[in-house]
Coordinates of C-alpha atoms in Angstrom, one line a residue:
X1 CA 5.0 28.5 63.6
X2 CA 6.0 25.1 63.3
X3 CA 7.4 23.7 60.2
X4 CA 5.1 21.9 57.9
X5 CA 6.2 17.8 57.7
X6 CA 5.2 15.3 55.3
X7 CA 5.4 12.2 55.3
X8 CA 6.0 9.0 53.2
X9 CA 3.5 6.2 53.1
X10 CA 5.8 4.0 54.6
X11 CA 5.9 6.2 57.5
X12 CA 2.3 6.5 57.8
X13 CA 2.0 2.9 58.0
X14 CA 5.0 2.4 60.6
X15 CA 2.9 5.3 62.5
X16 CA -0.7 3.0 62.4
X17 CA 1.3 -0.1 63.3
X18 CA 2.2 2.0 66.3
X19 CA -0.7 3.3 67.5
X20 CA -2.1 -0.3 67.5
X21 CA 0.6 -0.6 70.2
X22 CA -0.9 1.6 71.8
X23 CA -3.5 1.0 74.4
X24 CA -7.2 0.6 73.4
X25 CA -9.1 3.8 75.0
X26 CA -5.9 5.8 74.8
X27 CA -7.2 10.0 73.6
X28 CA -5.9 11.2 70.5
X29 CA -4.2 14.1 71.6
X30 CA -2.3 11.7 74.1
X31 CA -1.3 9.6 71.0
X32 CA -0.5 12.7 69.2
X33 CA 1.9 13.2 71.7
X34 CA 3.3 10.1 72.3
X35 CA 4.1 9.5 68.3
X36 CA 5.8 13.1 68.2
X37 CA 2.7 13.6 65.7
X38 CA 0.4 16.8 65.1
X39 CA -3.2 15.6 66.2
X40 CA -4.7 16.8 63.5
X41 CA -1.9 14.4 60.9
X42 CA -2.7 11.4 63.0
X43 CA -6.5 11.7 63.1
X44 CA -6.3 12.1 58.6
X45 CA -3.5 9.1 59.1
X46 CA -6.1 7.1 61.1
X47 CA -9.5 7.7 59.3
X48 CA -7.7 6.6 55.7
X49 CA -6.1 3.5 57.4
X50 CA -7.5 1.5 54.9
X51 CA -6.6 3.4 51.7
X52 CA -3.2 3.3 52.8
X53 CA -2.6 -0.2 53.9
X54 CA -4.6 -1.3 50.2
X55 CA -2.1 0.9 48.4
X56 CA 1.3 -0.4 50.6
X57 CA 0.3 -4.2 50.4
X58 CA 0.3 -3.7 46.3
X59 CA 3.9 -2.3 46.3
X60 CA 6.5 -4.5 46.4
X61 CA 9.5 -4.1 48.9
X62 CA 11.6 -1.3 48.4
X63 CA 8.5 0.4 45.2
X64 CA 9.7 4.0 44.8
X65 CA 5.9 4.6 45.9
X66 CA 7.1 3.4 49.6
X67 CA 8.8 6.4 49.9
X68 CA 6.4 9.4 48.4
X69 CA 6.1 12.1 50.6
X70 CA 3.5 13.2 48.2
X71 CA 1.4 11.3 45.3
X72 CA 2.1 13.6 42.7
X73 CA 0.2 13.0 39.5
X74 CA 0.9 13.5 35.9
X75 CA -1.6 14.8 33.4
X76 CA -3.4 11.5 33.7
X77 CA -2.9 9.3 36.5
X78 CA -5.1 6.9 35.3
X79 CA -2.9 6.0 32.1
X80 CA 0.4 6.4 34.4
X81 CA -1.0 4.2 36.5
X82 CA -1.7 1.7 34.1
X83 CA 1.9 2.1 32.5
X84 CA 3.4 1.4 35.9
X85 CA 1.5 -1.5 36.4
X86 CA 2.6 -2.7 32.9
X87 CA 6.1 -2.0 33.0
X88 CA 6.3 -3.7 36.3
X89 CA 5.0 -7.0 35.5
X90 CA 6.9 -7.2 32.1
X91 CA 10.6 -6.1 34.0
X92 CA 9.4 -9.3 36.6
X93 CA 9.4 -11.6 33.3
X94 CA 12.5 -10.2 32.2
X95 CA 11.0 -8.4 29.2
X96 CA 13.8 -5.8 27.3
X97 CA 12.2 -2.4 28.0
X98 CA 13.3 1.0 26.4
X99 CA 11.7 4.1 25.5
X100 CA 10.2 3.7 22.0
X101 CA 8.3 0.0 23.6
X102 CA 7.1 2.3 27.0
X103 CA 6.1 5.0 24.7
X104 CA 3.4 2.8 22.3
X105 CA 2.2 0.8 25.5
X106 CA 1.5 4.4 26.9
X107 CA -0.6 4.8 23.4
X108 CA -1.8 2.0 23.6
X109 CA -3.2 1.7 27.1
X110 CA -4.8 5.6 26.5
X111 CA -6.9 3.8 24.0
X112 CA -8.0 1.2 25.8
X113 CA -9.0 3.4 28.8
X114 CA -11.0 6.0 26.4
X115 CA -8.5 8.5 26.6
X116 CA -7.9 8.8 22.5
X117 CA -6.5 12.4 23.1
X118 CA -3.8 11.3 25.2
X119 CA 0.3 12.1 23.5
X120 CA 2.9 10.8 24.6
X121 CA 6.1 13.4 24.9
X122 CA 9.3 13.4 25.7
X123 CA 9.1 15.8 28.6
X124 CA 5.7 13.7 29.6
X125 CA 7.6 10.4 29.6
X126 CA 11.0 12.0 31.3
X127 CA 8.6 12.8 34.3
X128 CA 7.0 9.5 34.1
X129 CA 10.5 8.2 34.6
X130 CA 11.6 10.3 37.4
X131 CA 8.4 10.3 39.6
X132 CA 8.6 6.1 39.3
X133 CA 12.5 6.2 40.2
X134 CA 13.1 4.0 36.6
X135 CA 16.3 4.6 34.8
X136 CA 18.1 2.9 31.8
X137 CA 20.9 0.4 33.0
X138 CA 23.2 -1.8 30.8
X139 CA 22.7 -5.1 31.5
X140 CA 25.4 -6.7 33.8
X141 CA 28.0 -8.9 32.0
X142 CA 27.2 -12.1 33.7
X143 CA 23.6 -12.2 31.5
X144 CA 26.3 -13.7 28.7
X145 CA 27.4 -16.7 30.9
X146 CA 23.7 -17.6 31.4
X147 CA 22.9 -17.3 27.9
X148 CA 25.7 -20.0 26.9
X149 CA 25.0 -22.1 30.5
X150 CA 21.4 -22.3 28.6
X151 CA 22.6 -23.3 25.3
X152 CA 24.4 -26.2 27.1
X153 CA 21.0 -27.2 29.4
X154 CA 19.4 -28.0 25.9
X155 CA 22.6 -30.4 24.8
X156 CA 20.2 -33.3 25.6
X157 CA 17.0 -32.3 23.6
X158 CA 19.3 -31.3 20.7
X159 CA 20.9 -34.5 21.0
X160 CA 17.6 -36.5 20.5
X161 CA 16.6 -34.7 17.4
X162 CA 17.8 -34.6 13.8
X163 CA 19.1 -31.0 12.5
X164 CA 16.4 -31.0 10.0
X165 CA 14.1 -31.4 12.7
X166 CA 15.1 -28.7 15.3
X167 CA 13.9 -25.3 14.4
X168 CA 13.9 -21.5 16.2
X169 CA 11.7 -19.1 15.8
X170 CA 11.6 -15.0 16.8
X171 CA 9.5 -12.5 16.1
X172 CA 10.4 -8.9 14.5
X173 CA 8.7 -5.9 13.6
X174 CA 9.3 -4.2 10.3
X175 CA 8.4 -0.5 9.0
X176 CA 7.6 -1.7 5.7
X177 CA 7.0 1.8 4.1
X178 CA 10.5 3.4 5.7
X179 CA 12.6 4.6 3.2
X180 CA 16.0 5.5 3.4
X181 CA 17.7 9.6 3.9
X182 CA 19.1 9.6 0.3
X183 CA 18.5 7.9 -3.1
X184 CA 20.5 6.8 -5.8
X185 CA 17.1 7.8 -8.0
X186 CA 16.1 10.9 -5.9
X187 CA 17.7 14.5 -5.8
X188 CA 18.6 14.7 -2.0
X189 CA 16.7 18.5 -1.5
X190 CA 13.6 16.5 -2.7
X191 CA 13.6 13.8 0.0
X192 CA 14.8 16.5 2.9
X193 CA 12.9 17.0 5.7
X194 CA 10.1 14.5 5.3
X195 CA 9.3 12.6 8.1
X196 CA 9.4 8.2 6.9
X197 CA 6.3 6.4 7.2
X198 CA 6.5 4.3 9.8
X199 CA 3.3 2.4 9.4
X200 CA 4.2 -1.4 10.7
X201 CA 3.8 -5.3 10.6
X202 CA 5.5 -8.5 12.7
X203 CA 6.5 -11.0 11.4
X204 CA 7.7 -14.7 12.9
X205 CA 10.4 -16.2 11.5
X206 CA 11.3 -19.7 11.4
X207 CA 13.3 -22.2 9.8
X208 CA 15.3 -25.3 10.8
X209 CA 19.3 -26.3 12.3
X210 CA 20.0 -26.8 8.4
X211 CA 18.0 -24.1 6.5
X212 CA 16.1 -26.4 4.4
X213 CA 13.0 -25.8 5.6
X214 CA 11.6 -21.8 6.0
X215 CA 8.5 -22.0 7.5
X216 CA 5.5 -19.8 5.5
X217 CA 6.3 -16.2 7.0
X218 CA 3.6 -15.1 9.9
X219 CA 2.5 -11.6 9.4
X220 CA 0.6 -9.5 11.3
X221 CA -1.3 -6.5 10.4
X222 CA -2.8 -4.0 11.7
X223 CA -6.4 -4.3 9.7
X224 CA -7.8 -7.6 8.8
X225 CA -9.3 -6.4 5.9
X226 CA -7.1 -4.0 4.6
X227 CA -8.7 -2.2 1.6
X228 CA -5.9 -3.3 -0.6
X229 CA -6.4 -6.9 0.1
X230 CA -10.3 -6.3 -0.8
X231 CA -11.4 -9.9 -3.1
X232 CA -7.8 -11.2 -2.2
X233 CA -7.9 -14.9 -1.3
X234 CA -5.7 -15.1 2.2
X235 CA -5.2 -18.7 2.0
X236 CA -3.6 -18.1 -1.5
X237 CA -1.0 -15.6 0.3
X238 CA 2.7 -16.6 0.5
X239 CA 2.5 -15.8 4.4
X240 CA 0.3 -16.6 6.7
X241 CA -1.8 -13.4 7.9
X242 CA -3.5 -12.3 11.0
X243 CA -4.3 -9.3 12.4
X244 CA -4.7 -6.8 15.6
X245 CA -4.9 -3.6 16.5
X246 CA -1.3 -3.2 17.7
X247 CA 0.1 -5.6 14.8
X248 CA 1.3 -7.8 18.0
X249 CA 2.0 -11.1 18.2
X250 CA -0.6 -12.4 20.8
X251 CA -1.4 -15.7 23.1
X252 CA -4.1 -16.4 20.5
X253 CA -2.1 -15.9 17.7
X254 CA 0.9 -17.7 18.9
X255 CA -1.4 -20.8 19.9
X256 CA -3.4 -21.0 16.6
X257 CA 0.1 -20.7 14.5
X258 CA 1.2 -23.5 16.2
X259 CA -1.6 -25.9 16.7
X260 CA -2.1 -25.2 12.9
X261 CA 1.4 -26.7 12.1
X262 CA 1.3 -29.3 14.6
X263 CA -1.8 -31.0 13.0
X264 CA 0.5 -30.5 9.4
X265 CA 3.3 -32.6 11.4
X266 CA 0.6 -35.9 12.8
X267 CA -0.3 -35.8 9.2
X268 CA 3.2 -36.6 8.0
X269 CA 4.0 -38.8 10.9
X270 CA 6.6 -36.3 12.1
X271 CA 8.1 -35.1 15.2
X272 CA 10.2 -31.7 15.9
X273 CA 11.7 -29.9 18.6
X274 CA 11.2 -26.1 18.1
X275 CA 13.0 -23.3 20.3
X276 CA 11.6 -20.3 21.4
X277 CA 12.4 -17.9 23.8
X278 CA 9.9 -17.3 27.3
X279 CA 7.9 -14.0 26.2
X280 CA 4.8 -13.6 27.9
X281 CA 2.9 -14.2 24.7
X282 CA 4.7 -17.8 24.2
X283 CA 2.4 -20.2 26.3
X284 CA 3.4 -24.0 26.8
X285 CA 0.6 -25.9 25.1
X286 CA -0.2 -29.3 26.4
X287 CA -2.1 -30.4 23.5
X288 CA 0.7 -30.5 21.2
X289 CA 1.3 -34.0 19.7
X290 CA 4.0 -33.7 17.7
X291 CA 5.8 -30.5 18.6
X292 CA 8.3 -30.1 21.5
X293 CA 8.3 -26.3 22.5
X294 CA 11.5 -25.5 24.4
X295 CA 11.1 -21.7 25.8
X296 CA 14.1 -20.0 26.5
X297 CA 14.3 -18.3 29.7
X298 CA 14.4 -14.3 29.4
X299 CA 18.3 -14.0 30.2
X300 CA 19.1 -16.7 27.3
X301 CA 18.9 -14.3 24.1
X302 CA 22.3 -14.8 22.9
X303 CA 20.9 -18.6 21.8
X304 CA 18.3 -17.3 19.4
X305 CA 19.6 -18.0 16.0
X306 CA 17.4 -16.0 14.3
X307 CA 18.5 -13.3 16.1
X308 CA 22.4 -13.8 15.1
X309 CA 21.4 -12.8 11.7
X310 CA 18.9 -14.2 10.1
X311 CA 16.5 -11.7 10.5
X312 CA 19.1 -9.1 9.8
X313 CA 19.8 -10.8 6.2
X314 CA 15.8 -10.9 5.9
X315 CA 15.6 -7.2 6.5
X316 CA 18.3 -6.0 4.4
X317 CA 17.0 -8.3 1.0
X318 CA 14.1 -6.7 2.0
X319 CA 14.8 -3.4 1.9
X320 CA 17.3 -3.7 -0.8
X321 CA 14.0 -4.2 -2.9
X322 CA 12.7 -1.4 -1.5
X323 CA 15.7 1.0 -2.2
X324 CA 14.6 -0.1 -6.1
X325 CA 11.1 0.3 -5.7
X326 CA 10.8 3.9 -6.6
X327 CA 12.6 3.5 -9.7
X328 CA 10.1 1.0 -10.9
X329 CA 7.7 3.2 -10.1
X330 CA 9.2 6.1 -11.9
X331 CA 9.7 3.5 -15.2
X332 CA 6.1 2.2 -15.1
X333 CA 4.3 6.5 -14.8
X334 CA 3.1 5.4 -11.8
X335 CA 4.9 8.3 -9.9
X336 CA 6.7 11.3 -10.9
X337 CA 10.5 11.1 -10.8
X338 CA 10.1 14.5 -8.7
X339 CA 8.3 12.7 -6.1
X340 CA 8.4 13.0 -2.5
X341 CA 9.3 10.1 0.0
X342 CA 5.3 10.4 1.1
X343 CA 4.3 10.3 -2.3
X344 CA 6.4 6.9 -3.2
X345 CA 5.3 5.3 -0.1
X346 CA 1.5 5.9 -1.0
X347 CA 2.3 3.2 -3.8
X348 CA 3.7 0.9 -1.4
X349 CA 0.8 -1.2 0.1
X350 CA 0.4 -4.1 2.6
X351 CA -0.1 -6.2 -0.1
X352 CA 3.1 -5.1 -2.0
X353 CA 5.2 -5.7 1.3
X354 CA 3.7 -9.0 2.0
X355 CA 5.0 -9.9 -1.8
X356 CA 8.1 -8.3 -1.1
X357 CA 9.2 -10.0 2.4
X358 CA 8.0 -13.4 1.7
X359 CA 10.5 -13.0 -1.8
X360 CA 13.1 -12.0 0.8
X361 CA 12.7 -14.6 2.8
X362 CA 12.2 -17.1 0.1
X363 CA 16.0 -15.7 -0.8
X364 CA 17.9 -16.4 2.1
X365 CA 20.2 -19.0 1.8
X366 CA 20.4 -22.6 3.5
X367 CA 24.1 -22.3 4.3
X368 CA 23.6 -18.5 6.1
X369 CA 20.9 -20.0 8.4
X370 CA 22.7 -22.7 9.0
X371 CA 25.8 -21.2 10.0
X372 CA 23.3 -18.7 12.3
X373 CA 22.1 -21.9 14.1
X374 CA 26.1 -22.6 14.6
X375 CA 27.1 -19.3 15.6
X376 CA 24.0 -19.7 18.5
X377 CA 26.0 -22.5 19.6
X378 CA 23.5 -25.2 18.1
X379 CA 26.2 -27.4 16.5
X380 CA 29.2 -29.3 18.0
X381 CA 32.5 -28.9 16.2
X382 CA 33.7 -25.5 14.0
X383 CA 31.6 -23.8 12.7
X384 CA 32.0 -21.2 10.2
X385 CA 30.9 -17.8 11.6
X386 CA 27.4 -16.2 9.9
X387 CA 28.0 -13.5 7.8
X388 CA 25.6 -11.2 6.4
X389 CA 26.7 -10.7 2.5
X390 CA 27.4 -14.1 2.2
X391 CA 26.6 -15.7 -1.5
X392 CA 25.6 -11.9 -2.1
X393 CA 26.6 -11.0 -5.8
X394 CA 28.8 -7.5 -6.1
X395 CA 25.8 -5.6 -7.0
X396 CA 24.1 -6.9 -3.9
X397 CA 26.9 -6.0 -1.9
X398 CA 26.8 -2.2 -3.5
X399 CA 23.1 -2.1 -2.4
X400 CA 24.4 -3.2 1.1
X401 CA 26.5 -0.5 0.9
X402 CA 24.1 1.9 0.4
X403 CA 21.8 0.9 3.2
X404 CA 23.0 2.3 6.1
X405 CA 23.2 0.3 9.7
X406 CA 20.9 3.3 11.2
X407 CA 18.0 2.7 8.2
X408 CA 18.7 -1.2 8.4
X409 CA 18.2 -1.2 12.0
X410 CA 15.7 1.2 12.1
X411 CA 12.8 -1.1 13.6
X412 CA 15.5 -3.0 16.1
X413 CA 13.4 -1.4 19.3
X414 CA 9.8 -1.9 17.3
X415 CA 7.6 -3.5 19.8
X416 CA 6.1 -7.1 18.1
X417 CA 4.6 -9.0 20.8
X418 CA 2.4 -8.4 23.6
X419 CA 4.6 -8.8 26.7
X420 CA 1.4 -9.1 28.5
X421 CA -2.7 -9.2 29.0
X422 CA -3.8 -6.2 27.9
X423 CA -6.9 -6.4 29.2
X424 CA -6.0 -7.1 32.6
X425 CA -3.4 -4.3 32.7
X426 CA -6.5 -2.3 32.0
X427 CA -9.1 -3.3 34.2
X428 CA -6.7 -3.7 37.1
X429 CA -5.7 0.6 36.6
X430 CA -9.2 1.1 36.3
X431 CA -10.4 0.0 39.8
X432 CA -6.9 1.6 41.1
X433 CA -8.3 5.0 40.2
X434 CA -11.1 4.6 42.6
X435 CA -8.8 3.6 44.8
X436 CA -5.9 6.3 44.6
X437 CA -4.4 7.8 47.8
X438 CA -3.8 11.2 48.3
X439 CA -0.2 10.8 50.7
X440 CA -0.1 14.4 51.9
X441 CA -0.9 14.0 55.3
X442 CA -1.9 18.0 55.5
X443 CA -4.4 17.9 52.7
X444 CA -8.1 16.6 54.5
X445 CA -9.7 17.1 51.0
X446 CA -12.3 13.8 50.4
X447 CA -13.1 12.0 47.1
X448 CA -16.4 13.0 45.4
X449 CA -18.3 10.2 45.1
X450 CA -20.2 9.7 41.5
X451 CA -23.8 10.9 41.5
X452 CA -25.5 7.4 41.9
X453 CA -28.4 7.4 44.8
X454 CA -28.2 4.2 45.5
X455 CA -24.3 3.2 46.0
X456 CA -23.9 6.5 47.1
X457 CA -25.8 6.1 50.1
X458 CA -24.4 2.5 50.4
X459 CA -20.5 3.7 50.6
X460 CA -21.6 6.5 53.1
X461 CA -23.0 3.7 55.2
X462 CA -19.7 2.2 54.7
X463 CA -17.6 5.4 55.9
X464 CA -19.9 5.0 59.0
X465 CA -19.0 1.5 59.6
X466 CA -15.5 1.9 58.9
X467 CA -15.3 4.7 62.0
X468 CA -17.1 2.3 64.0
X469 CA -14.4 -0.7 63.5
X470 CA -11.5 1.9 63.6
X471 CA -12.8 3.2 67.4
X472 CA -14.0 -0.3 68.6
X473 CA -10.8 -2.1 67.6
X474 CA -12.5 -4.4 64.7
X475 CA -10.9 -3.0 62.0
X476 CA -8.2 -5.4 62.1
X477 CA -10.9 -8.1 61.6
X478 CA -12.8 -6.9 59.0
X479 CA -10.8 -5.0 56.8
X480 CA -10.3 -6.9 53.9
X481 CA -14.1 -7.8 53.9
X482 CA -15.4 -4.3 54.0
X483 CA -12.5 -3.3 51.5
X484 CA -14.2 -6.1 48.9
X485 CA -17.8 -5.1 49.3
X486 CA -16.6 -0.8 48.7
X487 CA -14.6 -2.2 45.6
X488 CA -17.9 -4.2 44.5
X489 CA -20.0 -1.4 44.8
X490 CA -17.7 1.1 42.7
X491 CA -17.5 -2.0 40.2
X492 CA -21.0 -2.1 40.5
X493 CA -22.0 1.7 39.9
X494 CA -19.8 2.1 37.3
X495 CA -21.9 -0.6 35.4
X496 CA -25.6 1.2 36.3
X497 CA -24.0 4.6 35.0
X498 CA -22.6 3.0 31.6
X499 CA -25.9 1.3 31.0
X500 CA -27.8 4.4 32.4
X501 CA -26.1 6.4 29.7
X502 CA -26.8 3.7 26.7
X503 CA -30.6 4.1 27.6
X504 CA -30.3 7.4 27.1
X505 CA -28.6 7.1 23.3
X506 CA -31.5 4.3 23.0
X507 CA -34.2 6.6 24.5
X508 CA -32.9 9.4 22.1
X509 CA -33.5 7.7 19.0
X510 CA -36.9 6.4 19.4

């Protein structure tokens, strides 16, 4: 008995590139035998030509998914899919990827595809990992050299603005309900094994070279009504709030933020230059007047000054106040001093961590930004180096102490942008399910087609027509046509069997 041989789908396509070599007229068996393959493998090879060259053309050179023997599926493929597609375009723009950000996309993406049952594990995502060849890789030392080579590219823009007038700003998520392990108000075997609350918001940050201008905070929610902002004015707010599912920073919001402060700037007669780095979400706008955006390109994060501390001090003010919160609390009867970490964080609302971050912000110093902007390499001349404590009074630096670097940084990997369209990601994994391969050259199993009459009868026709171009030699001709009109008419019966089904709900109810 001979020994059972799979092959990859870069084989399979080396093997129909052959066999148009071949030539035309020549039996299969004969080509069989010339290819050294089994009949049986090169007739399933042949007849799913088209499946196969669609799925090689949309892997790039040297895809993992070239050289699957077999298309092994996780417990969705349709969400996998999607993932992959994602995590692909966002490494192309040089988006920072780890496991927490691959992990909420995952989530996220399930949504959006109907699949609210979906989890994400860790044994799920390590086989996610390993059937799409990705691993986790330090990034090479010479990213450094680009970052200050693109500090020095923007010597002339810098050059032709005033420090009051150059600003950066970055985006950063924040767990505004995580408390720290231990508290100094808290008996330790009370706060034990609770799990924080990791409920989230983004916010942008921005300010200028000098730090005497902070620009209103930008927060993002998840709810744009939340109930405890119910009667609240949100043009009386001390940040400026907009919200999302995903509590992202989006195209629209990023474009609205800054037309919004560009129309401030041509009524004061005033021009900037802001910096920003190239995230997918950060779109040149043309319209501008009186706002030059500078995007950085994705290898130039050591230049972000907000980044070099600024929204490290913001984050630690911030949750310095929230170390006291329970206390206040506790003083006001609001909670019992027996409390559990859920229980104090039930008190903590939106609204209270809007207050609490725009007081934070409102409390960093001009001098500590400033020297931020320097240690980016956005001055000429010494510069003192940013520290974190500076101006800090003793019992500041106490609370310091007692917020550790794991709590403070314990949002660092939050995702707070969308690296890409969502909706596109979505729709394009969408029609790849209907257009799947199954690369094991010894199954002969075909797809079920969905239970529509009409396109049913229509892609049958097409199966027909598809043998007929395959034995005449026309395939090569019209291929890509006859691949359109079977993708139009999935497209289209998936419409007919959405709207079938509404009919039905209508149909119901009268």
């Amino acid at each position: 008995m001979s020994k059972k041989m799979s092959r990859t789908l870069l084989e399979k396509i080396e093997v129909l590139d052959r066999v148009k070599m071949e030539p035309r007229g020549t039996p299969l068996r004969e080509l069989a035998r010339r290819l050294g393959v089994k009949k049986s493998t090169l007739g399933d090879i042949i007849a799913s030509e088209m499946k196969l060259r669609h799925t090689a053309s949309s892997l790039a050179e040297g895809d993992v998914g070239l050289r699957k023997k077999r298309d092994r599926k996780g417990k969705d493929p349709q969400v996998e899919h999607a993932l992959l597609l994602w995590f692909q375009r966002a490494s192309t723009e040089g988006q920072l990827l780890n496991g927490p950000i691959l992990k909420a996309k995952a989530e996220s993406l399930a949504r959006d595809l109907g699949k609210p049952g979906f989890t994400v594990t860790d044994g799920w995502f390590s086989r996610w990992k390993a059937r799409n060849n990705i691993v986790y890789r330090l990034l090479p030392g010479e990213l450094k050299t680009a970052a200050v080579e693109g500090a020095d590219t923007s010597s002339a823009l810098l050059s032709s603005y005033a420090a009051d007038d150059t600003y950066n700003a970055e985006e950063t998520g924040l767990y505004y309900r995580a408390a720290p392990d231990g508290s100094l108000y808290f008996h330790r075997t009370v706060l034990s094994g609770v799990k924080r609350a990791m409920d989230s918001i983004a916010l942008m940050v921005c300010a200028n070279m000098t730090g005497s201008d902070r620009r209103k905070l930008l927060v993002i929610g998840k709810s744009q009504c939340p109930r405890c902002m119910k009667g609240v004015d949100l043009t009386v707010l001390p940040v400026i709030y907009k919200a999302n599912k995903m509590a992202w920073m989006t195209r629209g919001i990023f474009k609205d933020w800054l037309m919004q402060w560009d129309t401030e700037l041509v009524e004061q007669g005033r021009k900037i230059l802001v910096f920003m780095d190239s995230a997918p979400c950060h779109l040149p706008i043309p319209t501008l007047e009186n706002i030059c955006l500078e995007l950085i390109p994705p290898d130039t994060t050591l230049i972000q000054p907000m980044g070099q501390g600024v929204i490290r001090n913001l984050k630690l003010s911030y949750r310095e106040e929230l170390r006291k919160r329970p206390l206040d609390a506790i003083e006001g009867n609001v909670i019992s001093p027996h409390a559990t970490v859920g229980e104090v964080v039930r008190h903590i609302s939106l609204l209270d961590a809007i207050g609490m971050v725009a007081r934070a912000w409102e409390s960093m110093k001009p001098k500590m930004i400033s020297d931020c902007f320097a240690k980016a390499g956005f001055v000429t001349g010494d510069a003192a180096p940013c520290t974190e404590a500076e101006g800090r009074t003793s019992a500041e630096a106490e609370g310091e102490r007692q917020i550790t670097d794991q709590f403070l940084d314990i949002d660092a990997d939050l995702l707070c942008r969308d690296p890409q369209d969502h909706e596109a990601i979505v729709t394009e994994a969408v029609a790849a399910e209907r257009l799947l391969v199954e690369n094991d050259s010894d199954s002969d199993s075909e797809e079920n087609e969905a239970p529509s009459v009409t396109a049913g009868t229509a892609l049958t026709g097409l199966r027909e027509a598809e043998s007929f171009l395959l034995k005449s030699g026309l395939y090569g001709k019209c291929s890509n046509a006859l691949h359109d009109i079977v993708a139009s008419i999935r497209e289209r019966r998936h419409t007919d069997l959405v709207q079938s089904d509404l009919r039905e709900v209508f149909n119901k109810k009268v």
